PDB file of C-alpha atoms in Angstrom:
ATOM      1  CA  MET A   1     137.872 140.972 104.492  1.00  0.00           C
ATOM      2  CA  SER A   2     135.913 138.384 104.575  1.00  0.00           C
ATOM      3  CA  TYR A   3     132.033 137.953 104.284  1.00  0.00           C
ATOM      4  CA  LEU A   4     131.160 136.877 107.326  1.00  0.00           C
ATOM      5  CA  SER A   5     134.188 139.745 109.139  1.00  0.00           C
ATOM      6  CA  ALA A   6     131.877 142.261 107.111  1.00  0.00           C
ATOM      7  CA  ASN A   7     128.906 141.058 107.870  1.00  0.00           C
ATOM      8  CA  THR A   8     129.350 140.721 111.571  1.00  0.00           C
ATOM      9  CA  GLY A   9     130.839 144.314 111.116  1.00  0.00           C
ATOM     10  CA  GLN A  10     127.393 145.634 110.269  1.00  0.00           C
ATOM     11  CA  LEU A  11     125.774 143.764 112.826  1.00  0.00           C
ATOM     12  CA  LYS A  12     128.164 144.981 115.547  1.00  0.00           C
ATOM     13  CA  ARG A  13     126.496 148.639 114.872  1.00  0.00           C
ATOM     14  CA  ASP A  14     122.924 147.516 116.143  1.00  0.00           C
ATOM     15  CA  TRP A  15     124.207 145.883 119.457  1.00  0.00           C
ATOM     16  CA  ASN A  16     123.679 148.659 121.446  1.00  0.00           C
ATOM     17  CA  SER A  17     122.145 146.309 124.423  1.00  0.00           C
ATOM     18  CA  PRO A  18     124.537 147.412 127.840  1.00  0.00           C
ATOM     19  CA  ILE A  19     124.609 143.319 128.115  1.00  0.00           C
ATOM     20  CA  TYR A  20     127.445 143.372 125.401  1.00  0.00           C
ATOM     21  CA  ALA A  21     130.107 144.822 127.800  1.00  0.00           C
ATOM     22  CA  PHE A  22     130.122 141.142 129.716  1.00  0.00           C
ATOM     23  CA  PHE A  23     131.462 139.406 126.886  1.00  0.00           C
ATOM     24  CA  SER A  24     134.087 139.616 124.430  1.00  0.00           C
ATOM     25  CA  PRO A  25     133.477 142.547 121.522  1.00  0.00           C
ATOM     26  CA  SER A  26     134.739 140.171 118.735  1.00  0.00           C
ATOM     27  CA  PRO A  27     132.091 137.268 118.760  1.00  0.00           C
ATOM     28  CA  THR A  28     133.675 133.745 117.272  1.00  0.00           C
ATOM     29  CA  ILE A  29     131.838 132.866 113.904  1.00  0.00           C
ATOM     30  CA  GLU A  30     131.490 128.863 114.204  1.00  0.00           C
ATOM     31  CA  TYR A  31     129.659 126.624 111.966  1.00  0.00           C
ATOM     32  CA  VAL A  32     127.452 123.734 113.525  1.00  0.00           C
ATOM     33  CA  GLY A  33     125.326 121.510 111.765  1.00  0.00           C
ATOM     34  CA  GLY A  34     125.835 123.624 108.741  1.00  0.00           C
ATOM     35  CA  ARG A  35     124.267 126.846 110.648  1.00  0.00           C
ATOM     36  CA  CYS A  36     126.269 129.590 111.347  1.00  0.00           C
ATOM     37  CA  SER A  37     126.876 130.944 115.115  1.00  0.00           C
ATOM     38  CA  HIS A  38     128.391 133.962 116.590  1.00  0.00           C
ATOM     39  CA  VAL A  39     129.940 132.689 119.655  1.00  0.00           C
ATOM     40  CA  PHE A  40     130.405 135.102 122.928  1.00  0.00           C
ATOM     41  CA  LYS A  41     132.740 134.188 125.585  1.00  0.00           C
ATOM     42  CA  CYS A  42     132.145 135.758 128.848  1.00  0.00           C
ATOM     43  CA  THR A  43     135.019 137.918 129.968  1.00  0.00           C
ATOM     44  CA  THR A  44     133.940 138.300 133.619  1.00  0.00           C
ATOM     45  CA  LYS A  45     136.597 136.908 135.862  1.00  0.00           C
ATOM     46  CA  GLY A  46     136.822 133.093 136.277  1.00  0.00           C
ATOM     47  CA  CYS A  47     134.394 132.619 134.353  1.00  0.00           C
ATOM     48  CA  GLY A  48     135.469 132.349 130.611  1.00  0.00           C
ATOM     49  CA  LYS A  49     132.051 130.432 129.115  1.00  0.00           C
ATOM     50  CA  THR A  50     130.496 130.990 126.302  1.00  0.00           C
ATOM     51  CA  VAL A  51     127.330 131.750 124.967  1.00  0.00           C
ATOM     52  CA  ARG A  52     126.072 130.789 120.982  1.00  0.00           C
ATOM     53  CA  ARG A  53     123.927 132.623 118.905  1.00  0.00           C
ATOM     54  CA  PHE A  54     122.556 131.417 115.938  1.00  0.00           C
ATOM     55  CA  LEU A  55     121.961 133.738 112.420  1.00  0.00           C
ATOM     56  CA  ASP A  56     119.378 131.731 110.867  1.00  0.00           C
ATOM     57  CA  LYS A  57     116.378 132.292 112.918  1.00  0.00           C
ATOM     58  CA  SER A  58     114.350 134.691 113.354  1.00  0.00           C
ATOM     59  CA  ASP A  59     115.522 136.147 116.848  1.00  0.00           C
ATOM     60  CA  ALA A  60     118.880 136.390 115.611  1.00  0.00           C
ATOM     61  CA  CYS A  61     119.452 140.059 117.259  1.00  0.00           C
ATOM     62  CA  SER A  62     117.559 138.718 120.908  1.00  0.00           C
ATOM     63  CA  THR A  63     119.970 139.233 123.678  1.00  0.00           C
ATOM     64  CA  GLY A  64     117.855 137.227 125.946  1.00  0.00           C
ATOM     65  CA  ASN A  65     120.478 134.031 126.133  1.00  0.00           C
ATOM     66  CA  LEU A  66     123.063 136.542 126.820  1.00  0.00           C
ATOM     67  CA  HIS A  67     120.936 137.704 129.749  1.00  0.00           C
ATOM     68  CA  LYS A  68     120.413 134.446 131.059  1.00  0.00           C
ATOM     69  CA  HIS A  69     124.324 133.529 130.980  1.00  0.00           C
ATOM     70  CA  VAL A  70     125.103 137.007 133.136  1.00  0.00           C
TER      71      VAL A  70
END
């Protein structure tokens, strides 16, 4: 298991907002400009869009952008 997978597993324990029900349970990990992010895929029928959350910001656990999408 890689460090990122283990770190994501630790973060998932704190993901208890109901908004996560609208997204795939396992986000993908992507790097954009050297910055690590979780990419959540919407599971609503006919949608499939993604929402990115950067992990190097002070609001890395914020669900605001997930709420805006839904």
